[in-house]
Coordinates of C-alpha atoms in Angstrom, one line a residue:
Chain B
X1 CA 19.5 -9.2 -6.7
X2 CA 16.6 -9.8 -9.5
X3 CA 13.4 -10.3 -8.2
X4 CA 11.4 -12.3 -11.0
X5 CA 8.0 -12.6 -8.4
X6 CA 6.5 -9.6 -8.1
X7 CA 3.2 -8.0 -6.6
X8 CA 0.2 -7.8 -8.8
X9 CA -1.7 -5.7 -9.6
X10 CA -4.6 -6.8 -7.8
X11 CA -3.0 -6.0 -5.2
X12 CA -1.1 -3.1 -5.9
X13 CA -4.0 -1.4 -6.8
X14 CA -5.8 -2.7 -3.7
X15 CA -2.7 -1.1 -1.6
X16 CA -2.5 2.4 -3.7
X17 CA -6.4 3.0 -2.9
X18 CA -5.8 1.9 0.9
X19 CA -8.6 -0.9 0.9
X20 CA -5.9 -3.9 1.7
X21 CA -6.4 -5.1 5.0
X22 CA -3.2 -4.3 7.0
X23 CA -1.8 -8.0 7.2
X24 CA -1.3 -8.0 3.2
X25 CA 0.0 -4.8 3.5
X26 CA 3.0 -5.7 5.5
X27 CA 3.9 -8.3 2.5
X28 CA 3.1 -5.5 -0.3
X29 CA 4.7 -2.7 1.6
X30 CA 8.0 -4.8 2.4
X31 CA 8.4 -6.1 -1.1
X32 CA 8.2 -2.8 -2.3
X33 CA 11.4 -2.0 0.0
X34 CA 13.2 -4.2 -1.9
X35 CA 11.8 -3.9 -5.4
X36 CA 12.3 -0.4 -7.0
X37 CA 10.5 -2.1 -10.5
X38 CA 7.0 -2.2 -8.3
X39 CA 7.8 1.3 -6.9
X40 CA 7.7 2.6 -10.2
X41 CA 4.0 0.9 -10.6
X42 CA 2.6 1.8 -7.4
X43 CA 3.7 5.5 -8.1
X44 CA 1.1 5.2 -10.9
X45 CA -1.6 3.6 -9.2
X46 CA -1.3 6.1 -6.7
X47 CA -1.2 8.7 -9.5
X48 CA -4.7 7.2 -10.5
X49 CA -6.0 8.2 -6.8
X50 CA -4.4 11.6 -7.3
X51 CA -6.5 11.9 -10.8
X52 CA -9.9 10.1 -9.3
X53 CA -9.4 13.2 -6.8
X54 CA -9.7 15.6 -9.2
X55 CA -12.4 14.7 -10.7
X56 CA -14.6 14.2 -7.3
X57 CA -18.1 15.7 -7.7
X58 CA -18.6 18.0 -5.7
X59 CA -22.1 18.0 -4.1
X60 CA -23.3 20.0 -1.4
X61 CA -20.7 20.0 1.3
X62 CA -20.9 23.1 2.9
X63 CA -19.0 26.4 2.3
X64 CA -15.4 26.5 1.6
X65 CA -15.5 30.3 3.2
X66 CA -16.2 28.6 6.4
X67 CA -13.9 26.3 6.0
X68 CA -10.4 28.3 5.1
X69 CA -11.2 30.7 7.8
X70 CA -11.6 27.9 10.3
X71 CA -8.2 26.4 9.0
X72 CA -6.5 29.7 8.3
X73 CA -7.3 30.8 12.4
X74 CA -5.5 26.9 12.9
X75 CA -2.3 27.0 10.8
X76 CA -1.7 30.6 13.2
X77 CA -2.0 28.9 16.0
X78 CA 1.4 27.7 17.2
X79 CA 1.8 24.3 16.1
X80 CA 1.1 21.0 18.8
X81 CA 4.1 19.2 19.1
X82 CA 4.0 16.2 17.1
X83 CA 4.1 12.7 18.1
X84 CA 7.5 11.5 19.0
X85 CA 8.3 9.6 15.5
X86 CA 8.2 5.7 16.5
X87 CA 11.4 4.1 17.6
X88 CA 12.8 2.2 14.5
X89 CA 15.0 -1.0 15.3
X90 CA 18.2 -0.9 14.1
X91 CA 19.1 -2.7 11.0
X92 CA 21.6 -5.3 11.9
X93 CA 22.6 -6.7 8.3
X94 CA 22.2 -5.7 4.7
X95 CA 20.3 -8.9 3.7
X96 CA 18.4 -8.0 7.0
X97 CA 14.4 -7.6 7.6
X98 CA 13.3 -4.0 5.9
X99 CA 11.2 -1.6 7.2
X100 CA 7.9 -1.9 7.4
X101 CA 8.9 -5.7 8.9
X102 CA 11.2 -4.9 11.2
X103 CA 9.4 -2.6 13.5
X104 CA 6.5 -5.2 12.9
X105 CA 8.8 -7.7 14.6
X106 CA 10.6 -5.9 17.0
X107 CA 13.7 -6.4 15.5
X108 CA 16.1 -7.9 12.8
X109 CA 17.2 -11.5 11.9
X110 CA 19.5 -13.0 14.4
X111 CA 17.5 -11.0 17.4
X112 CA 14.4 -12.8 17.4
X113 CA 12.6 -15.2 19.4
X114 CA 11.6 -18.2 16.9
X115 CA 9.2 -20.2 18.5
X116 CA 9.2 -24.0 17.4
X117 CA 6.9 -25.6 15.2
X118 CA 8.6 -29.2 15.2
X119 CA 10.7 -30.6 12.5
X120 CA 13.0 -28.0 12.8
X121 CA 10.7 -25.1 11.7
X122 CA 10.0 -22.3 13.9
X123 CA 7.4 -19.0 13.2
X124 CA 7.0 -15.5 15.3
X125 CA 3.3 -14.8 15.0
X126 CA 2.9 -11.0 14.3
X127 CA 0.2 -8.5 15.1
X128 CA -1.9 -6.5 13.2
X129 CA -5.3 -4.7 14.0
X130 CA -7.2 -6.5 11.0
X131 CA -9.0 -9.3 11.6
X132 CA -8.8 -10.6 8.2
X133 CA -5.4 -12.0 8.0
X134 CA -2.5 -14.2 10.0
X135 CA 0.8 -13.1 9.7
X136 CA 3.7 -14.5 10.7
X137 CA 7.3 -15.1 10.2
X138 CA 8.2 -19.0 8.9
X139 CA 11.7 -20.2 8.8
X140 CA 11.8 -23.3 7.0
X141 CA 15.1 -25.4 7.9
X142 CA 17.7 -25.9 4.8
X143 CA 16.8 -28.4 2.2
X144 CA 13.5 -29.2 4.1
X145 CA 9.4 -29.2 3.4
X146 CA 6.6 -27.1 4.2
X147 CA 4.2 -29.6 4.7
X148 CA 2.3 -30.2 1.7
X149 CA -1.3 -27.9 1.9
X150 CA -3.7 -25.9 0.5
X151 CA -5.3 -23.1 1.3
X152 CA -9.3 -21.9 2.4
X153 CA -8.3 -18.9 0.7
X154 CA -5.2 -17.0 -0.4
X155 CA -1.7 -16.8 0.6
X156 CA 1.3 -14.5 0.6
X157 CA 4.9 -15.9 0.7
X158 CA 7.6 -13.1 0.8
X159 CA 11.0 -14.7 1.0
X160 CA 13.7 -12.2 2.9
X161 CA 16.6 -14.9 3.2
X162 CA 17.4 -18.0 1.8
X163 CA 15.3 -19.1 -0.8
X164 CA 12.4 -22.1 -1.8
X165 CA 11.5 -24.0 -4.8
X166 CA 7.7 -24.6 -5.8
X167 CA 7.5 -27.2 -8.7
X168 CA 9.6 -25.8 -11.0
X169 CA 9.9 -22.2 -9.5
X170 CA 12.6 -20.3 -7.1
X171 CA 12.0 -18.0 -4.9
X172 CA 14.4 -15.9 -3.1
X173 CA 14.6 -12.4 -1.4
X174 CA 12.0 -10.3 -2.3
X175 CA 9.8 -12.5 -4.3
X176 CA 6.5 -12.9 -4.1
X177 CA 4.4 -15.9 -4.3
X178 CA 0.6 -14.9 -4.2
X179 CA -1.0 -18.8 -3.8
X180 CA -4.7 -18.8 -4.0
X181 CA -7.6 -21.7 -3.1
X182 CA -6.9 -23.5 -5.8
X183 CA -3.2 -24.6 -5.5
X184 CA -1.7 -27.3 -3.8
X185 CA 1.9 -26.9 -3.1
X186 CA 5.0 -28.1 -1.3
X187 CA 7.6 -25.2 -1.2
X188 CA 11.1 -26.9 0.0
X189 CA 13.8 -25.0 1.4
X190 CA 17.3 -25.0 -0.6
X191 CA 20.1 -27.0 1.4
X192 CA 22.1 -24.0 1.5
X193 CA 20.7 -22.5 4.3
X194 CA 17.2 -22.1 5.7
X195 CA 14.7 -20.0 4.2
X196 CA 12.7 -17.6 6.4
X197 CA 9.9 -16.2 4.6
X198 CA 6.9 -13.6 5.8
X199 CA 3.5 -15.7 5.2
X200 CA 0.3 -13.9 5.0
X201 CA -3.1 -16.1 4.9
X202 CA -6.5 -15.2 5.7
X203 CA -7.7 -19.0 6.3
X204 CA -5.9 -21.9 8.0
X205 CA -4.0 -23.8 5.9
X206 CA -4.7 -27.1 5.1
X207 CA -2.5 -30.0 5.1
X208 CA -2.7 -32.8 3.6
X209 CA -1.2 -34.8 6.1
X210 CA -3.4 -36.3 9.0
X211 CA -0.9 -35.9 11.1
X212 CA 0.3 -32.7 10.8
X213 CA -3.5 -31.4 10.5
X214 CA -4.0 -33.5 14.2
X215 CA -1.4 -31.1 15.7
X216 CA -2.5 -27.9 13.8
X217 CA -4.4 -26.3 16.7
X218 CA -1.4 -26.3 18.9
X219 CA 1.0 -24.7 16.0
X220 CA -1.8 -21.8 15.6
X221 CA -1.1 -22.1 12.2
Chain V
X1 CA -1.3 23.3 -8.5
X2 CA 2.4 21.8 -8.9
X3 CA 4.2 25.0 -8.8
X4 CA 1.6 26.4 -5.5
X5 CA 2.3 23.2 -3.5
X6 CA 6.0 23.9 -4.3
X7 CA 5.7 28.0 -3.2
X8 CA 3.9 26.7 0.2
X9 CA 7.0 24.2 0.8
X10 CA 9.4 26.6 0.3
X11 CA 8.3 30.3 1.2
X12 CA 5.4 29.2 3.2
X13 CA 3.3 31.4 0.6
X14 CA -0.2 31.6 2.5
X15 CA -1.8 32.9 -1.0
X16 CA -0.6 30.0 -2.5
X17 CA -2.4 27.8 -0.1
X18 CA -5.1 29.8 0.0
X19 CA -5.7 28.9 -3.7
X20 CA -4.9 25.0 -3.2
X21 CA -6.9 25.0 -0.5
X22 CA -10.2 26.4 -2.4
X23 CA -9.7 23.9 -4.9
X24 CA -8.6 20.7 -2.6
X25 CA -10.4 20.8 0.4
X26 CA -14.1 20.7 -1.0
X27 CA -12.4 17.1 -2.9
X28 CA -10.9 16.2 0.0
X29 CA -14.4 16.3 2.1
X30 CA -16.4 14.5 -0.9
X31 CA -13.8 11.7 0.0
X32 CA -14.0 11.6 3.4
X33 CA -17.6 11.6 3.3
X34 CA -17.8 8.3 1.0
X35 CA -17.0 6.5 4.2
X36 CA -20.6 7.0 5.6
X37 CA -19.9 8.6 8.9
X38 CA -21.4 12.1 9.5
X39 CA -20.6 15.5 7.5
X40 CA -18.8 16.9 10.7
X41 CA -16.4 14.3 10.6
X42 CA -15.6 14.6 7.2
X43 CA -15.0 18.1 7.8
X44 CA -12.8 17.6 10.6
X45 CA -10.7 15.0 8.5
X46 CA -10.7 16.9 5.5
X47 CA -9.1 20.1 7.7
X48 CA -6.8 17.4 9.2
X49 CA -5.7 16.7 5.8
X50 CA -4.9 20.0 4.6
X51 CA -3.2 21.2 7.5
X52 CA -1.3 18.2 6.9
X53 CA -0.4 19.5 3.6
X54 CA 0.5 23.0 5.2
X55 CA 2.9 21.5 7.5
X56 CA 4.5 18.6 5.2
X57 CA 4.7 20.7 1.6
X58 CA 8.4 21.1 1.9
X59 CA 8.2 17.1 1.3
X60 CA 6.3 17.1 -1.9
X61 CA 8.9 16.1 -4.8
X62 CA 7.4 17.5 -8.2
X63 CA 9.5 14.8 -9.8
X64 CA 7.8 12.3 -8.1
X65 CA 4.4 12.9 -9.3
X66 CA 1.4 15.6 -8.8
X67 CA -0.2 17.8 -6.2
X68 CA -3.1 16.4 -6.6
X69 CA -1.3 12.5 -6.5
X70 CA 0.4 13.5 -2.7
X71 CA -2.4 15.1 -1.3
X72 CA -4.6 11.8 -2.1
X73 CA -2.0 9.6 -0.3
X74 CA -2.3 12.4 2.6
X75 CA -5.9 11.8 2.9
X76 CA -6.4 8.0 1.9
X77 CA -3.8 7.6 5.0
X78 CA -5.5 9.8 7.7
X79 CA -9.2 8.2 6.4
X80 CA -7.3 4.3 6.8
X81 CA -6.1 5.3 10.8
X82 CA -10.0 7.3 11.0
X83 CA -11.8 4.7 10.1
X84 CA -10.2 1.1 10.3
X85 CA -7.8 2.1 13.2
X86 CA -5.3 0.2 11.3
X87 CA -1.5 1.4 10.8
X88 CA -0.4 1.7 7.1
X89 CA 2.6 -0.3 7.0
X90 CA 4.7 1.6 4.5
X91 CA 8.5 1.4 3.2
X92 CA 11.0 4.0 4.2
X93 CA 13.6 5.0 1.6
X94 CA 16.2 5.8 4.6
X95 CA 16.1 2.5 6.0
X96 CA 19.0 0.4 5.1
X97 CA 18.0 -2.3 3.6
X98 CA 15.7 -0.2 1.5
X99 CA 17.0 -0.9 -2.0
X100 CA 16.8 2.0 -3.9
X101 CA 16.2 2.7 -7.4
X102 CA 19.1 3.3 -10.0
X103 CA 17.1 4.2 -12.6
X104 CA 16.7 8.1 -12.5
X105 CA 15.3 9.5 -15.5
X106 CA 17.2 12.6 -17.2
X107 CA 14.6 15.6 -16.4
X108 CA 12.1 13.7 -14.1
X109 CA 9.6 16.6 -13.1
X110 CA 9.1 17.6 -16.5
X111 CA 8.4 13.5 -17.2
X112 CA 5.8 13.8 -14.8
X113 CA 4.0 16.7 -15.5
X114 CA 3.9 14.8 -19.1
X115 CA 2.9 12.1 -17.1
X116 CA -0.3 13.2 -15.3
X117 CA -1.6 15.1 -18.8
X118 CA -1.2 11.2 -20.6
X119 CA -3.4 9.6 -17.5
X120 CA -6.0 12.3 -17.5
X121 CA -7.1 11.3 -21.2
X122 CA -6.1 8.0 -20.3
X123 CA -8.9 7.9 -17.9
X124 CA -11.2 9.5 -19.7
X125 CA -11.0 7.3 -22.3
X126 CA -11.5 4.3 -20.2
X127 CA -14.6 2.4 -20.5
X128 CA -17.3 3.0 -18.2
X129 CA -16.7 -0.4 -16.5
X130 CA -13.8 0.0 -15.7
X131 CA -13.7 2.9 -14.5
X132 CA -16.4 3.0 -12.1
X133 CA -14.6 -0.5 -10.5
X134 CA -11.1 1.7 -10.4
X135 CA -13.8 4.4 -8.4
X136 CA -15.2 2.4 -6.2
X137 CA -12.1 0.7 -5.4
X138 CA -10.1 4.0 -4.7
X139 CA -13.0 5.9 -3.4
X140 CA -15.0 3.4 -1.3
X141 CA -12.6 1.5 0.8
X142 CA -14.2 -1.6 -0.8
X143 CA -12.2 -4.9 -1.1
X144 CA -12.3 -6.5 -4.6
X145 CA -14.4 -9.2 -3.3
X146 CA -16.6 -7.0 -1.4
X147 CA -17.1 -5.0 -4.7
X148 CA -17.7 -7.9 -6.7
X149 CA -20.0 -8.9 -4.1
X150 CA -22.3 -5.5 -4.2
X151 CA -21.6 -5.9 -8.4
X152 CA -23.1 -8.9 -8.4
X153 CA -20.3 -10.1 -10.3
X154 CA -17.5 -13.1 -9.9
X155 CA -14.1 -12.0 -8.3
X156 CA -11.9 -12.7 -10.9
X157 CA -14.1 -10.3 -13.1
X158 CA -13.3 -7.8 -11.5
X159 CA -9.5 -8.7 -10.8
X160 CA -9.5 -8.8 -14.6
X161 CA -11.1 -6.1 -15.3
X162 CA -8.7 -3.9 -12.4
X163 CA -6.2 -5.7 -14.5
X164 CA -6.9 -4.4 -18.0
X165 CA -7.6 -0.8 -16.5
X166 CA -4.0 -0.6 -15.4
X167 CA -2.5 -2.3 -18.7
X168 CA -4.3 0.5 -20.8
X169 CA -2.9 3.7 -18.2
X170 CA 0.2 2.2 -18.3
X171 CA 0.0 1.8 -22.0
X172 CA -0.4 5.5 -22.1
X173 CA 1.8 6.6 -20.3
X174 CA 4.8 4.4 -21.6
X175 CA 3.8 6.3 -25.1
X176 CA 4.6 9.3 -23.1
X177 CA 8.1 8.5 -23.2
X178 CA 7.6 7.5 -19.2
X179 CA 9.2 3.9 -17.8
X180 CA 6.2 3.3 -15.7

């Protein structure tokens, strides 16, 4: 598998220093499952964070006598009992859903609960605590359209089976397509097989199509 | 720092800590206390944190990259779930479809100890623009468009000049002999 879309750094960085909303961080985090090439950069934009840490000026915040007894009396206490580590779901298949994604969805490919969007599509909506962003899961029936749109702002496309074209660019697993306000696009499906991607917005879309725009409200899309 | 983070994973050497400790934690608080919020709190995160880094050392991989480079990701993740309650979706290596990476270079802890010398000058030497947006960014939970907002200055500004920031530390370190 070669990935040729690939986070940027934008966003990487954004990600490294923890300021990305959690919706873009499920697309980041998951292509980074799948990408060992972006590992390798976000190890060095976290290394920045480790380097920014040394070199934090230290004003007046109190004694540090204070502070190692107080936390050298806690590490002799006996230790609370951690959390009980989160229930992963089982991976089903190799070209499966990766972690973080498929505890985000409850599950892997061929277990979910695809909700219709007409025309064959269908989307699981998926839940985050930020109220910047919509995420959900799209899959885009073989050989078929996304209805043409643009966006109020950006979008994330990360494709985890199948694949689309966009103009004269594929995507397939683990790419990334970052589309901002400015671009109007019509990903299609390949005919092989449908293409379920992880979309990420943080504006509705809009189409260009009156009639798919007239139904919009009821697709919560 | 390297080598004491490594004695407290695997002998639980409390001297070791104790030096790590008197260096770290007064960092650690300066960055929890960027986030507004009152200097008790910031305490009580910044003891979180290094507790955290008591319990966990026997995970830190000097391979992988500094002390100082772990315990930020230890404290950047307990100041996201403190202030934002948000999760930090993050990959697992153990999962399955995780696809890991073949390329393993030949003496990797020495490569990044090499490493974190090269980014040290490399931020120095970055230019005062840039490296107050790579500050603010790290340091002030800030969205790029919120910091071009407060900057005064148009998004893709600072996108680029994020941008060139990382193209010049990666520069240096890819003279290091390092495949970042």
């Amino acid at each position: 598998m070669t990935i040729r879309h690939h986070v940027s750094d934008d966003l990487l960085l954004s990600y490294a220093a923890g300021s990305l909303a959690e919706g873009w961080s499920i697309a980041v985090a998951t292509h980074l499952a799948l990408c060992p090439a972006c590992r390798r950069r976000l190890a060095l934009a976290e290394s920045i964070g480790g380097e920014l840490l040394e070199t934090e000026t230290l004003a007046d915040h109190g004694s540090v006598d204070d502070a190692w007894a107080s936390v050298r009396r806690r590490l002799q206490q006996p230790m609370k009992p951690s959390a009980p580590a989160r229930e992963t779901p089982p991976a089903r298949q190799p070209g499966g859903l990766p972690e973080p994604l498929r505890s985000y969805v409850g599950g892997d490919i061929e277990t979910l609960a695809w909700r219709s969007l007409g025309r064959g599509a269908y989307h699981i909506p998926i839940r985050t605590a930020d109220r910047e962003t919509k995420v959900r899961l799209l899959r885009i029936p073989a050989g078929k359209p996304v209805p043409e749109h643009s966006h109020g702002g950006r979008e994330l496309t990360l494709v985890l089976s199948g694949s689309f074209v966009d103009g004269d660019e594929i995507f397939a697993r683990g790419d990334l397509e970052d589309a901002d306000a400015s671009l109007t696009h019509q990903p299609v499906a390949t005919p092989e097989t449908d293409c379920i991607c992880l979309a990420v917005t943080d504006a509705p879309l809009r189409f260009r199509s009156w009639a798919v725009r007239a139904i919009q409200p009821f697709l919560g899309i | 720092m390297r080598e004491l983070l490594c004695a407290v994973g695997s002998r639980r050497d409390i001297d070791a800590y104790e030096v790590l400790f008197r260096h770290f934690a007064p960092r650690v608080k300066a960055y929890m206390a960027r986030m507004g919020g009152d200097s008790q709190l910031a305490e009580e995160l910044m003891q979180e944190t290094m507790i955290a880094v008591w319990n966990k050392a026997d995970r830190f991989d000097p391979s992988k990259g500094a002390a100082s480079t772990w315990i930020f990701t230890i404290a950047r993740n307990l100041r996201i779930d403190a202030f934002r309650r948000e999760k930090r979706p993050e990959f697992d290596p153990s999962d399955p479809a995780f696809v890991p990476d073949d390329m393993a270079p030949a003496d990797a802890e020495l490569d990044a100890r090499e490493a974190s010398e090269q980014l040290h000058e490399a931020i120095a030497a970055l230019p005062e623009e840039q490296a107050a947006l790579l500050k603010l960014s790290f340091f002030e939970d800030q969205s790029h468009s919120a910091i071009a907002a407060r900057l005064n200055l148009p998004l893709g500004t600072v996108k680029s000049r994020m941008r060139l920031a990382f193209d010049k530390l990666r520069a240096a370190l890819a003279r290091s002999g390092d495949l970042l």
